[in-house]
């Protein structure tokens, strides 16, 4: 089997457990030949992620990183530099908004919930890309996970939709800044996937059923399919693609009316 990412070093940010989209993408990147480093947020998740990452063998590293903490981000990249000397791939798969902001009306979003959602879910892409770029000496591929609520109103997604719009716009500006260094920055806009973060969105189960009923392919996307798209974006197939938001949602995004 061909290994399009042989010799590449990647950093995966956002594994919480085996249902995480980041874990699906990490497995696909690894299968494609990449060597990966991982981060986890806080002691609570450490054991879980440590156990999962154990599958990757000796050549991986696992580091703590709360993406709102610049000092932790600096430590992650200096460890990557000393261990691997370079970086080729970065996956940004983190998002957070206070639970109450994902339940009621968007109009009631507090200043603090808005700030936190944007800091964790959007600004972190800027901070991580800035730290990654000096290590991407041979070019690189940065991939961030987004959702359709960035573009259209999805009830209950609220401030997270606004943060995803900021994430997608940030990816475009980063793509412009980093393009000459052969660093590409793209978003994958995934259809709904049953994960820890998703279960925090009020009405999420109904969302899964809605996509099954109304997407052209009449089903939901799988972790494996998201992994395959991330491999494509990281490999030669994606060599001239940057600043884009790629919908991987069984076609749901093209619909203007449901039958
Ligand atoms: P997940 O498994 O819960 O992953 C979310 C990750 O973000 C967790 O590891 C979480 O850690 C981490 N995180 C939150 N705040 C953080 C912080 N301050 N610093 C570092 N990490 C932090 O859920 P997921 O669905 O796979 O989410 C991954 C990405 O895909 C997110 O950007 C999400 O918006 C996006 N996405 C998800 C769907 C979906 O339907 N699931 C669809 C489209 C896009 P904690 O658990 O400790 O908070």
PDB file of C-alpha atoms and ligand atoms in Angstrom:
ATOM      1  CA  UNK A   1       0.000   0.000   0.000  1.00  0.00           C
ATOM      2  CA  UNK A   2       1.354   3.473  -0.829  1.00  0.00           C
ATOM      3  CA  UNK A   3       2.238   5.716   2.094  1.00  0.00           C
ATOM      4  CA  UNK A   4       1.705   9.305   0.932  1.00  0.00           C
ATOM      5  CA  UNK A   5       2.801  10.790   4.264  1.00  0.00           C
ATOM      6  CA  UNK A   6       5.961   8.703   4.758  1.00  0.00           C
ATOM      7  CA  UNK A   7       8.652  10.772   6.500  1.00  0.00           C
ATOM      8  CA  UNK A   8       6.181  13.487   7.596  1.00  0.00           C
ATOM      9  CA  UNK A   9       5.918  14.669  11.188  1.00  0.00           C
ATOM     10  CA  UNK A  10       2.485  15.755  12.419  1.00  0.00           C
ATOM     11  CA  UNK A  11       0.993  17.325  15.529  1.00  0.00           C
ATOM     12  CA  UNK A  12      -2.558  16.353  16.500  1.00  0.00           C
ATOM     13  CA  UNK A  13      -4.389  18.722  18.858  1.00  0.00           C
ATOM     14  CA  UNK A  14      -7.828  17.637  20.111  1.00  0.00           C
ATOM     15  CA  UNK A  15      -7.909  13.955  21.045  1.00  0.00           C
ATOM     16  CA  UNK A  16     -10.170  13.415  24.068  1.00  0.00           C
ATOM     17  CA  UNK A  17     -11.124   9.768  23.475  1.00  0.00           C
ATOM     18  CA  UNK A  18     -11.541   7.172  20.730  1.00  0.00           C
ATOM     19  CA  UNK A  19     -14.661   8.879  19.384  1.00  0.00           C
ATOM     20  CA  UNK A  20     -12.799  12.161  18.797  1.00  0.00           C
ATOM     21  CA  UNK A  21     -12.564  13.279  15.184  1.00  0.00           C
ATOM     22  CA  UNK A  22      -8.883  13.978  15.921  1.00  0.00           C
ATOM     23  CA  UNK A  23      -8.368  10.308  16.742  1.00  0.00           C
ATOM     24  CA  UNK A  24      -9.930   9.233  13.418  1.00  0.00           C
ATOM     25  CA  UNK A  25      -7.639  11.622  11.558  1.00  0.00           C
ATOM     26  CA  UNK A  26      -4.569  10.598  13.583  1.00  0.00           C
ATOM     27  CA  UNK A  27      -5.147   6.935  12.682  1.00  0.00           C
ATOM     28  CA  UNK A  28      -5.448   7.827   8.991  1.00  0.00           C
ATOM     29  CA  UNK A  29      -2.319  10.034   9.052  1.00  0.00           C
ATOM     30  CA  UNK A  30      -0.414   7.263  10.824  1.00  0.00           C
ATOM     31  CA  UNK A  31      -1.657   4.644   8.338  1.00  0.00           C
ATOM     32  CA  UNK A  32      -0.436   6.956   5.561  1.00  0.00           C
ATOM     33  CA  UNK A  33       3.072   6.864   7.056  1.00  0.00           C
ATOM     34  CA  UNK A  34       3.256   9.978   9.283  1.00  0.00           C
ATOM     35  CA  UNK A  35       4.959  10.077  12.692  1.00  0.00           C
ATOM     36  CA  UNK A  36       2.737  11.937  15.145  1.00  0.00           C
ATOM     37  CA  UNK A  37       2.907  13.992  18.316  1.00  0.00           C
ATOM     38  CA  UNK A  38      -0.236  14.542  20.398  1.00  0.00           C
ATOM     39  CA  UNK A  39      -1.475  17.007  22.974  1.00  0.00           C
ATOM     40  CA  UNK A  40      -4.187  16.642  25.594  1.00  0.00           C
ATOM     41  CA  UNK A  41      -5.956  19.216  27.694  1.00  0.00           C
ATOM     42  CA  UNK A  42      -5.453  18.840  31.430  1.00  0.00           C
ATOM     43  CA  UNK A  43      -4.844  15.910  33.759  1.00  0.00           C
ATOM     44  CA  UNK A  44      -8.459  14.723  33.467  1.00  0.00           C
ATOM     45  CA  UNK A  45      -7.864  13.415  29.936  1.00  0.00           C
ATOM     46  CA  UNK A  46      -4.233  12.393  30.303  1.00  0.00           C
ATOM     47  CA  UNK A  47      -4.761   8.698  31.166  1.00  0.00           C
ATOM     48  CA  UNK A  48      -7.296   8.201  28.399  1.00  0.00           C
ATOM     49  CA  UNK A  49      -5.196   9.810  25.696  1.00  0.00           C
ATOM     50  CA  UNK A  50      -2.009   8.129  26.975  1.00  0.00           C
ATOM     51  CA  UNK A  51      -3.666   4.741  26.569  1.00  0.00           C
ATOM     52  CA  UNK A  52      -4.840   5.505  23.028  1.00  0.00           C
ATOM     53  CA  UNK A  53      -1.545   6.983  21.921  1.00  0.00           C
ATOM     54  CA  UNK A  54       0.197   3.866  23.292  1.00  0.00           C
ATOM     55  CA  UNK A  55      -0.884   2.182  20.019  1.00  0.00           C
ATOM     56  CA  UNK A  56       1.469   4.489  18.148  1.00  0.00           C
ATOM     57  CA  UNK A  57       4.601   3.003  19.705  1.00  0.00           C
ATOM     58  CA  UNK A  58       7.845   4.604  20.830  1.00  0.00           C
ATOM     59  CA  UNK A  59       8.206   7.243  18.133  1.00  0.00           C
ATOM     60  CA  UNK A  60       5.361   9.425  19.380  1.00  0.00           C
ATOM     61  CA  UNK A  61       5.229  12.133  22.064  1.00  0.00           C
ATOM     62  CA  UNK A  62       2.328  13.252  24.208  1.00  0.00           C
ATOM     63  CA  UNK A  63       2.285  16.695  25.803  1.00  0.00           C
ATOM     64  CA  UNK A  64      -0.190  18.756  27.803  1.00  0.00           C
ATOM     65  CA  UNK A  65      -1.616  21.794  26.012  1.00  0.00           C
ATOM     66  CA  UNK A  66      -4.471  24.062  26.959  1.00  0.00           C
ATOM     67  CA  UNK A  67      -4.681  26.124  23.764  1.00  0.00           C
ATOM     68  CA  UNK A  68      -5.575  29.269  25.726  1.00  0.00           C
ATOM     69  CA  UNK A  69      -2.129  29.176  27.400  1.00  0.00           C
ATOM     70  CA  UNK A  70       0.703  30.634  25.296  1.00  0.00           C
ATOM     71  CA  UNK A  71       3.385  29.144  27.562  1.00  0.00           C
ATOM     72  CA  UNK A  72       2.005  25.624  27.039  1.00  0.00           C
ATOM     73  CA  UNK A  73       1.902  26.160  23.264  1.00  0.00           C
ATOM     74  CA  UNK A  74       5.560  27.315  23.335  1.00  0.00           C
ATOM     75  CA  UNK A  75       6.586  24.209  25.285  1.00  0.00           C
ATOM     76  CA  UNK A  76       4.828  21.893  22.822  1.00  0.00           C
ATOM     77  CA  UNK A  77       6.652  23.337  19.817  1.00  0.00           C
ATOM     78  CA  UNK A  78      10.040  23.444  21.502  1.00  0.00           C
ATOM     79  CA  UNK A  79       9.608  19.752  22.442  1.00  0.00           C
ATOM     80  CA  UNK A  80       8.692  18.951  18.834  1.00  0.00           C
ATOM     81  CA  UNK A  81      11.751  20.844  17.644  1.00  0.00           C
ATOM     82  CA  UNK A  82      14.099  18.994  19.957  1.00  0.00           C
ATOM     83  CA  UNK A  83      12.543  15.577  19.296  1.00  0.00           C
ATOM     84  CA  UNK A  84      11.894  15.768  15.532  1.00  0.00           C
ATOM     85  CA  UNK A  85      13.653  18.930  14.290  1.00  0.00           C
ATOM     86  CA  UNK A  86      10.735  19.851  12.014  1.00  0.00           C
ATOM     87  CA  UNK A  87       6.983  19.689  11.507  1.00  0.00           C
ATOM     88  CA  UNK A  88       4.943  18.986   8.363  1.00  0.00           C
ATOM     89  CA  UNK A  89       1.340  18.573   9.525  1.00  0.00           C
ATOM     90  CA  UNK A  90      -0.866  20.211  12.131  1.00  0.00           C
ATOM     91  CA  UNK A  91      -4.422  19.203  13.018  1.00  0.00           C
ATOM     92  CA  UNK A  92      -6.542  21.707  14.947  1.00  0.00           C
ATOM     93  CA  UNK A  93      -9.571  19.846  16.330  1.00  0.00           C
ATOM     94  CA  UNK A  94     -10.520  21.807  19.435  1.00  0.00           C
ATOM     95  CA  UNK A  95     -13.600  23.811  20.256  1.00  0.00           C
ATOM     96  CA  UNK A  96     -15.392  24.893  23.374  1.00  0.00           C
ATOM     97  CA  UNK A  97     -18.271  27.127  24.431  1.00  0.00           C
ATOM     98  CA  UNK A  98     -19.942  27.255  27.842  1.00  0.00           C
ATOM     99  CA  UNK A  99     -22.914  24.854  27.876  1.00  0.00           C
ATOM    100  CA  UNK A 100     -25.514  27.544  28.550  1.00  0.00           C
ATOM    101  CA  UNK A 101     -24.448  29.330  25.362  1.00  0.00           C
ATOM    102  CA  UNK A 102     -25.367  26.231  23.318  1.00  0.00           C
ATOM    103  CA  UNK A 103     -28.871  25.884  24.733  1.00  0.00           C
ATOM    104  CA  UNK A 104     -30.858  29.099  24.781  1.00  0.00           C
ATOM    105  CA  UNK A 105     -31.168  31.943  22.281  1.00  0.00           C
ATOM    106  CA  UNK A 106     -28.036  33.348  20.637  1.00  0.00           C
ATOM    107  CA  UNK A 107     -29.200  36.852  21.542  1.00  0.00           C
ATOM    108  CA  UNK A 108     -28.515  36.009  25.198  1.00  0.00           C
ATOM    109  CA  UNK A 109     -24.862  35.021  24.666  1.00  0.00           C
ATOM    110  CA  UNK A 110     -22.810  36.622  27.431  1.00  0.00           C
ATOM    111  CA  UNK A 111     -19.667  38.632  26.726  1.00  0.00           C
ATOM    112  CA  UNK A 112     -17.641  35.999  28.585  1.00  0.00           C
ATOM    113  CA  UNK A 113     -19.126  33.021  26.689  1.00  0.00           C
ATOM    114  CA  UNK A 114     -18.439  34.822  23.401  1.00  0.00           C
ATOM    115  CA  UNK A 115     -14.846  35.524  24.442  1.00  0.00           C
ATOM    116  CA  UNK A 116     -14.115  31.989  25.634  1.00  0.00           C
ATOM    117  CA  UNK A 117     -15.681  30.354  22.561  1.00  0.00           C
ATOM    118  CA  UNK A 118     -13.577  32.504  20.229  1.00  0.00           C
ATOM    119  CA  UNK A 119     -10.378  32.130  22.236  1.00  0.00           C
ATOM    120  CA  UNK A 120     -10.500  28.316  22.404  1.00  0.00           C
ATOM    121  CA  UNK A 121     -12.118  27.602  19.043  1.00  0.00           C
ATOM    122  CA  UNK A 122     -10.714  30.237  16.678  1.00  0.00           C
ATOM    123  CA  UNK A 123      -7.798  32.275  18.067  1.00  0.00           C
ATOM    124  CA  UNK A 124      -6.033  29.015  18.951  1.00  0.00           C
ATOM    125  CA  UNK A 125      -5.611  28.275  15.231  1.00  0.00           C
ATOM    126  CA  UNK A 126      -3.699  31.547  14.849  1.00  0.00           C
ATOM    127  CA  UNK A 127      -1.524  30.871  17.910  1.00  0.00           C
ATOM    128  CA  UNK A 128      -0.755  27.268  16.903  1.00  0.00           C
ATOM    129  CA  UNK A 129      -0.039  28.202  13.275  1.00  0.00           C
ATOM    130  CA  UNK A 130       2.332  30.988  14.345  1.00  0.00           C
ATOM    131  CA  UNK A 131       4.257  28.541  16.526  1.00  0.00           C
ATOM    132  CA  UNK A 132       4.196  25.778  13.885  1.00  0.00           C
ATOM    133  CA  UNK A 133       5.344  27.850  10.902  1.00  0.00           C
ATOM    134  CA  UNK A 134       9.053  28.158  11.865  1.00  0.00           C
ATOM    135  CA  UNK A 135       9.228  24.349  12.126  1.00  0.00           C
ATOM    136  CA  UNK A 136       7.557  23.822   8.738  1.00  0.00           C
ATOM    137  CA  UNK A 137      10.816  24.430   6.907  1.00  0.00           C
ATOM    138  CA  UNK A 138       9.818  22.219   3.998  1.00  0.00           C
ATOM    139  CA  UNK A 139       6.274  23.597   3.731  1.00  0.00           C
ATOM    140  CA  UNK A 140       3.325  22.140   5.582  1.00  0.00           C
ATOM    141  CA  UNK A 141      -0.359  21.388   5.803  1.00  0.00           C
ATOM    142  CA  UNK A 142      -2.526  22.811   8.574  1.00  0.00           C
ATOM    143  CA  UNK A 143      -6.051  21.401   8.857  1.00  0.00           C
ATOM    144  CA  UNK A 144      -8.778  22.773  11.150  1.00  0.00           C
ATOM    145  CA  UNK A 145     -12.184  21.237  11.865  1.00  0.00           C
ATOM    146  CA  UNK A 146     -15.221  23.397  11.176  1.00  0.00           C
ATOM    147  CA  UNK A 147     -18.986  23.053  10.853  1.00  0.00           C
ATOM    148  CA  UNK A 148     -21.792  24.384   8.608  1.00  0.00           C
ATOM    149  CA  UNK A 149     -23.086  26.566  11.464  1.00  0.00           C
ATOM    150  CA  UNK A 150     -20.307  28.971  10.378  1.00  0.00           C
ATOM    151  CA  UNK A 151     -22.223  29.744   7.215  1.00  0.00           C
ATOM    152  CA  UNK A 152     -25.892  29.180   7.964  1.00  0.00           C
ATOM    153  CA  UNK A 153     -27.986  29.309  11.126  1.00  0.00           C
ATOM    154  CA  UNK A 154     -28.175  25.923  12.848  1.00  0.00           C
ATOM    155  CA  UNK A 155     -30.484  26.175  15.875  1.00  0.00           C
ATOM    156  CA  UNK A 156     -28.629  25.746  19.215  1.00  0.00           C
ATOM    157  CA  UNK A 157     -25.174  25.964  17.593  1.00  0.00           C
ATOM    158  CA  UNK A 158     -25.272  29.671  18.462  1.00  0.00           C
ATOM    159  CA  UNK A 159     -21.935  31.243  19.460  1.00  0.00           C
ATOM    160  CA  UNK A 160     -20.050  28.196  18.207  1.00  0.00           C
ATOM    161  CA  UNK A 161     -21.267  29.022  14.682  1.00  0.00           C
ATOM    162  CA  UNK A 162     -19.901  32.537  15.041  1.00  0.00           C
ATOM    163  CA  UNK A 163     -16.586  31.135  16.335  1.00  0.00           C
ATOM    164  CA  UNK A 164     -16.434  28.689  13.402  1.00  0.00           C
ATOM    165  CA  UNK A 165     -16.959  31.617  10.996  1.00  0.00           C
ATOM    166  CA  UNK A 166     -13.949  33.270  12.677  1.00  0.00           C
ATOM    167  CA  UNK A 167     -12.006  30.002  12.362  1.00  0.00           C
ATOM    168  CA  UNK A 168     -12.703  29.721   8.629  1.00  0.00           C
ATOM    169  CA  UNK A 169     -11.829  33.384   8.016  1.00  0.00           C
ATOM    170  CA  UNK A 170      -8.650  32.930  10.079  1.00  0.00           C
ATOM    171  CA  UNK A 171      -7.710  29.943   7.899  1.00  0.00           C
ATOM    172  CA  UNK A 172      -7.993  32.185   4.811  1.00  0.00           C
ATOM    173  CA  UNK A 173      -5.820  34.948   6.295  1.00  0.00           C
ATOM    174  CA  UNK A 174      -3.274  32.397   7.536  1.00  0.00           C
ATOM    175  CA  UNK A 175      -3.242  30.775   4.082  1.00  0.00           C
ATOM    176  CA  UNK A 176      -2.387  34.178   2.616  1.00  0.00           C
ATOM    177  CA  UNK A 177       0.357  34.926   5.145  1.00  0.00           C
ATOM    178  CA  UNK A 178       1.980  31.493   4.988  1.00  0.00           C
ATOM    179  CA  UNK A 179       1.464  30.595   1.320  1.00  0.00           C
ATOM    180  CA  UNK A 180       4.923  31.632   0.146  1.00  0.00           C
ATOM    181  CA  UNK A 181       6.431  29.337   2.773  1.00  0.00           C
ATOM    182  CA  UNK A 182       4.496  26.509   1.108  1.00  0.00           C
ATOM    183  CA  UNK A 183       2.336  26.169   4.212  1.00  0.00           C
ATOM    184  CA  UNK A 184      -1.287  25.465   3.321  1.00  0.00           C
ATOM    185  CA  UNK A 185      -4.177  26.075   5.704  1.00  0.00           C
ATOM    186  CA  UNK A 186      -7.593  24.509   5.134  1.00  0.00           C
ATOM    187  CA  UNK A 187     -10.758  23.681   7.049  1.00  0.00           C
ATOM    188  CA  UNK A 188     -12.716  20.456   6.858  1.00  0.00           C
ATOM    189  CA  UNK A 189     -16.362  21.222   7.524  1.00  0.00           C
ATOM    190  CA  UNK A 190     -17.643  17.913   8.851  1.00  0.00           C
ATOM    191  CA  UNK A 191     -21.212  16.730   9.062  1.00  0.00           C
ATOM    192  CA  UNK A 192     -22.312  15.772  12.603  1.00  0.00           C
ATOM    193  CA  UNK A 193     -20.309  13.041  14.346  1.00  0.00           C
ATOM    194  CA  UNK A 194     -21.229  11.589  17.741  1.00  0.00           C
ATOM    195  CA  UNK A 195     -18.431  12.838  20.021  1.00  0.00           C
ATOM    196  CA  UNK A 196     -18.068  14.298  23.505  1.00  0.00           C
ATOM    197  CA  UNK A 197     -18.097  17.892  22.232  1.00  0.00           C
ATOM    198  CA  UNK A 198     -21.105  17.228  19.971  1.00  0.00           C
ATOM    199  CA  UNK A 199     -23.161  15.842  22.838  1.00  0.00           C
ATOM    200  CA  UNK A 200     -22.860  19.242  24.501  1.00  0.00           C
ATOM    201  CA  UNK A 201     -25.012  20.727  21.721  1.00  0.00           C
ATOM    202  CA  UNK A 202     -28.673  20.706  22.608  1.00  0.00           C
ATOM    203  CA  UNK A 203     -30.669  18.577  20.115  1.00  0.00           C
ATOM    204  CA  UNK A 204     -27.588  16.828  18.701  1.00  0.00           C
ATOM    205  CA  UNK A 205     -29.297  13.428  18.237  1.00  0.00           C
ATOM    206  CA  UNK A 206     -32.020  15.095  16.175  1.00  0.00           C
ATOM    207  CA  UNK A 207     -29.257  16.695  14.091  1.00  0.00           C
ATOM    208  CA  UNK A 208     -27.792  13.258  13.257  1.00  0.00           C
ATOM    209  CA  UNK A 209     -31.236  11.992  12.212  1.00  0.00           C
ATOM    210  CA  UNK A 210     -31.887  15.131  10.160  1.00  0.00           C
ATOM    211  CA  UNK A 211     -28.694  14.619   8.134  1.00  0.00           C
ATOM    212  CA  UNK A 212     -29.566  10.956   7.597  1.00  0.00           C
ATOM    213  CA  UNK A 213     -32.956  11.918   6.279  1.00  0.00           C
ATOM    214  CA  UNK A 214     -31.995  14.916   4.163  1.00  0.00           C
ATOM    215  CA  UNK A 215     -28.400  14.707   2.938  1.00  0.00           C
ATOM    216  CA  UNK A 216     -28.131  13.551  -0.703  1.00  0.00           C
ATOM    217  CA  UNK A 217     -26.288  10.408   0.466  1.00  0.00           C
ATOM    218  CA  UNK A 218     -28.904   9.719   3.179  1.00  0.00           C
ATOM    219  CA  UNK A 219     -26.339   8.987   5.886  1.00  0.00           C
ATOM    220  CA  UNK A 220     -23.806  10.586   8.196  1.00  0.00           C
ATOM    221  CA  UNK A 221     -20.082  10.935   7.612  1.00  0.00           C
ATOM    222  CA  UNK A 222     -17.672   8.484   9.317  1.00  0.00           C
ATOM    223  CA  UNK A 223     -14.421   9.053  11.193  1.00  0.00           C
ATOM    224  CA  UNK A 224     -12.625   7.057   8.484  1.00  0.00           C
ATOM    225  CA  UNK A 225     -13.931   9.349   5.750  1.00  0.00           C
ATOM    226  CA  UNK A 226     -12.795  12.451   7.636  1.00  0.00           C
ATOM    227  CA  UNK A 227      -9.398  10.769   8.082  1.00  0.00           C
ATOM    228  CA  UNK A 228      -9.143  10.083   4.356  1.00  0.00           C
ATOM    229  CA  UNK A 229      -9.919  13.731   3.543  1.00  0.00           C
ATOM    230  CA  UNK A 230      -7.245  14.890   5.992  1.00  0.00           C
ATOM    231  CA  UNK A 231      -4.730  12.548   4.310  1.00  0.00           C
ATOM    232  CA  UNK A 232      -5.688  13.999   0.923  1.00  0.00           C
ATOM    233  CA  UNK A 233      -5.240  17.583   2.179  1.00  0.00           C
ATOM    234  CA  UNK A 234      -1.855  16.695   3.702  1.00  0.00           C
ATOM    235  CA  UNK A 235      -0.533  14.916   0.615  1.00  0.00           C
ATOM    236  CA  UNK A 236       0.288  15.791  -3.003  1.00  0.00           C
ATOM    237  CA  UNK A 237      -3.406  15.700  -3.957  1.00  0.00           C
ATOM    238  CA  UNK A 238      -3.894  18.838  -1.893  1.00  0.00           C
ATOM    239  CA  UNK A 239      -0.680  20.559  -3.002  1.00  0.00           C
ATOM    240  CA  UNK A 240      -2.428  23.571  -4.576  1.00  0.00           C
ATOM    241  CA  UNK A 241      -5.391  23.785  -2.184  1.00  0.00           C
ATOM    242  CA  UNK A 242      -5.223  26.454   0.503  1.00  0.00           C
ATOM    243  CA  UNK A 243      -7.590  28.735   2.390  1.00  0.00           C
ATOM    244  CA  UNK A 244     -10.537  26.467   1.562  1.00  0.00           C
ATOM    245  CA  UNK A 245     -13.386  25.042   3.586  1.00  0.00           C
ATOM    246  CA  UNK A 246     -14.058  21.560   2.287  1.00  0.00           C
ATOM    247  CA  UNK A 247     -17.488  20.118   3.124  1.00  0.00           C
ATOM    248  CA  UNK A 248     -17.290  16.459   4.127  1.00  0.00           C
ATOM    249  CA  UNK A 249     -20.932  15.990   5.037  1.00  0.00           C
ATOM    250  CA  UNK A 250     -22.483  13.505   2.576  1.00  0.00           C
ATOM    251  CA  UNK A 251     -23.574  16.511   0.503  1.00  0.00           C
ATOM    252  CA  UNK A 252     -25.832  18.161   3.091  1.00  0.00           C
ATOM    253  CA  UNK A 253     -24.403  21.631   2.391  1.00  0.00           C
ATOM    254  CA  UNK A 254     -25.674  21.775  -1.206  1.00  0.00           C
ATOM    255  CA  UNK A 255     -29.347  21.479  -0.224  1.00  0.00           C
ATOM    256  CA  UNK A 256     -31.574  24.543  -0.454  1.00  0.00           C
ATOM    257  CA  UNK A 257     -34.854  22.782   0.382  1.00  0.00           C
ATOM    258  CA  UNK A 258     -35.723  19.345   1.765  1.00  0.00           C
ATOM    259  CA  UNK A 259     -38.195  16.980   0.103  1.00  0.00           C
TER     260      UNK A 259
HETATM  261  P1  LIG B   1     -14.074  15.989  21.121  1.00  0.00           P
HETATM  262  O1  LIG B   1     -13.661  14.587  20.963  1.00  0.00           O
HETATM  263  O2  LIG B   1     -14.787  16.356  22.385  1.00  0.00           O
HETATM  264  O3  LIG B   1     -12.809  16.923  20.888  1.00  0.00           O
HETATM  265  C1  LIG B   1     -12.782  18.279  21.256  1.00  0.00           C
HETATM  266  C2  LIG B   1     -11.451  18.524  21.858  1.00  0.00           C
HETATM  267  O4  LIG B   1     -11.234  19.909  22.139  1.00  0.00           O
HETATM  268  C3  LIG B   1     -11.294  17.794  23.184  1.00  0.00           C
HETATM  269  O5  LIG B   1     -10.081  17.081  23.177  1.00  0.00           O
HETATM  270  C4  LIG B   1     -11.297  18.939  24.164  1.00  0.00           C
HETATM  271  O6  LIG B   1     -10.688  18.670  25.399  1.00  0.00           O
HETATM  272  C5  LIG B   1     -10.529  19.948  23.356  1.00  0.00           C
HETATM  273  N1  LIG B   1     -10.478  21.250  23.998  1.00  0.00           N
HETATM  274  C6  LIG B   1     -11.488  22.014  24.483  1.00  0.00           C
HETATM  275  N2  LIG B   1     -10.993  23.117  25.067  1.00  0.00           N
HETATM  276  C7  LIG B   1      -9.644  23.051  24.950  1.00  0.00           C
HETATM  277  C8  LIG B   1      -8.572  23.883  25.343  1.00  0.00           C
HETATM  278  N3  LIG B   1      -8.758  25.043  26.000  1.00  0.00           N
HETATM  279  N4  LIG B   1      -7.294  23.488  25.062  1.00  0.00           N
HETATM  280  C9  LIG B   1      -7.062  22.327  24.428  1.00  0.00           C
HETATM  281  N5  LIG B   1      -8.031  21.489  24.022  1.00  0.00           N
HETATM  282  C10 LIG B   1      -9.312  21.860  24.282  1.00  0.00           C
HETATM  283  O7  LIG B   1     -15.066  16.437  19.935  1.00  0.00           O
HETATM  284  P2  LIG B   1     -14.930  16.464  18.337  1.00  0.00           P
HETATM  285  O8  LIG B   1     -16.329  16.501  17.867  1.00  0.00           O
HETATM  286  O9  LIG B   1     -14.009  15.429  17.860  1.00  0.00           O
HETATM  287  O10 LIG B   1     -14.320  17.913  18.073  1.00  0.00           O
HETATM  288  C11 LIG B   1     -13.154  18.147  17.301  1.00  0.00           C
HETATM  289  C12 LIG B   1     -13.357  19.328  16.375  1.00  0.00           C
HETATM  290  O11 LIG B   1     -14.288  18.959  15.348  1.00  0.00           O
HETATM  291  C13 LIG B   1     -13.941  20.568  17.047  1.00  0.00           C
HETATM  292  O12 LIG B   1     -13.342  21.730  16.487  1.00  0.00           O
HETATM  293  C14 LIG B   1     -15.400  20.498  16.641  1.00  0.00           C
HETATM  294  O13 LIG B   1     -16.044  21.759  16.664  1.00  0.00           O
HETATM  295  C15 LIG B   1     -15.241  19.983  15.228  1.00  0.00           C
HETATM  296  N6  LIG B   1     -16.455  19.440  14.608  1.00  0.00           N
HETATM  297  C16 LIG B   1     -17.175  18.484  15.259  1.00  0.00           C
HETATM  298  C17 LIG B   1     -18.326  17.997  14.647  1.00  0.00           C
HETATM  299  C18 LIG B   1     -19.140  16.941  15.338  1.00  0.00           C
HETATM  300  O14 LIG B   1     -20.310  16.761  14.967  1.00  0.00           O
HETATM  301  N7  LIG B   1     -18.613  16.218  16.289  1.00  0.00           N
HETATM  302  C19 LIG B   1     -18.733  18.463  13.383  1.00  0.00           C
HETATM  303  C20 LIG B   1     -17.962  19.432  12.761  1.00  0.00           C
HETATM  304  C21 LIG B   1     -16.826  19.931  13.387  1.00  0.00           C
HETATM  305  P3  LIG B   1     -11.709  18.578  26.688  1.00  0.00           P
HETATM  306  O15 LIG B   1     -12.531  17.344  26.466  1.00  0.00           O
HETATM  307  O16 LIG B   1     -10.788  18.516  27.845  1.00  0.00           O
HETATM  308  O17 LIG B   1     -12.548  19.814  26.705  1.00  0.00           O
END
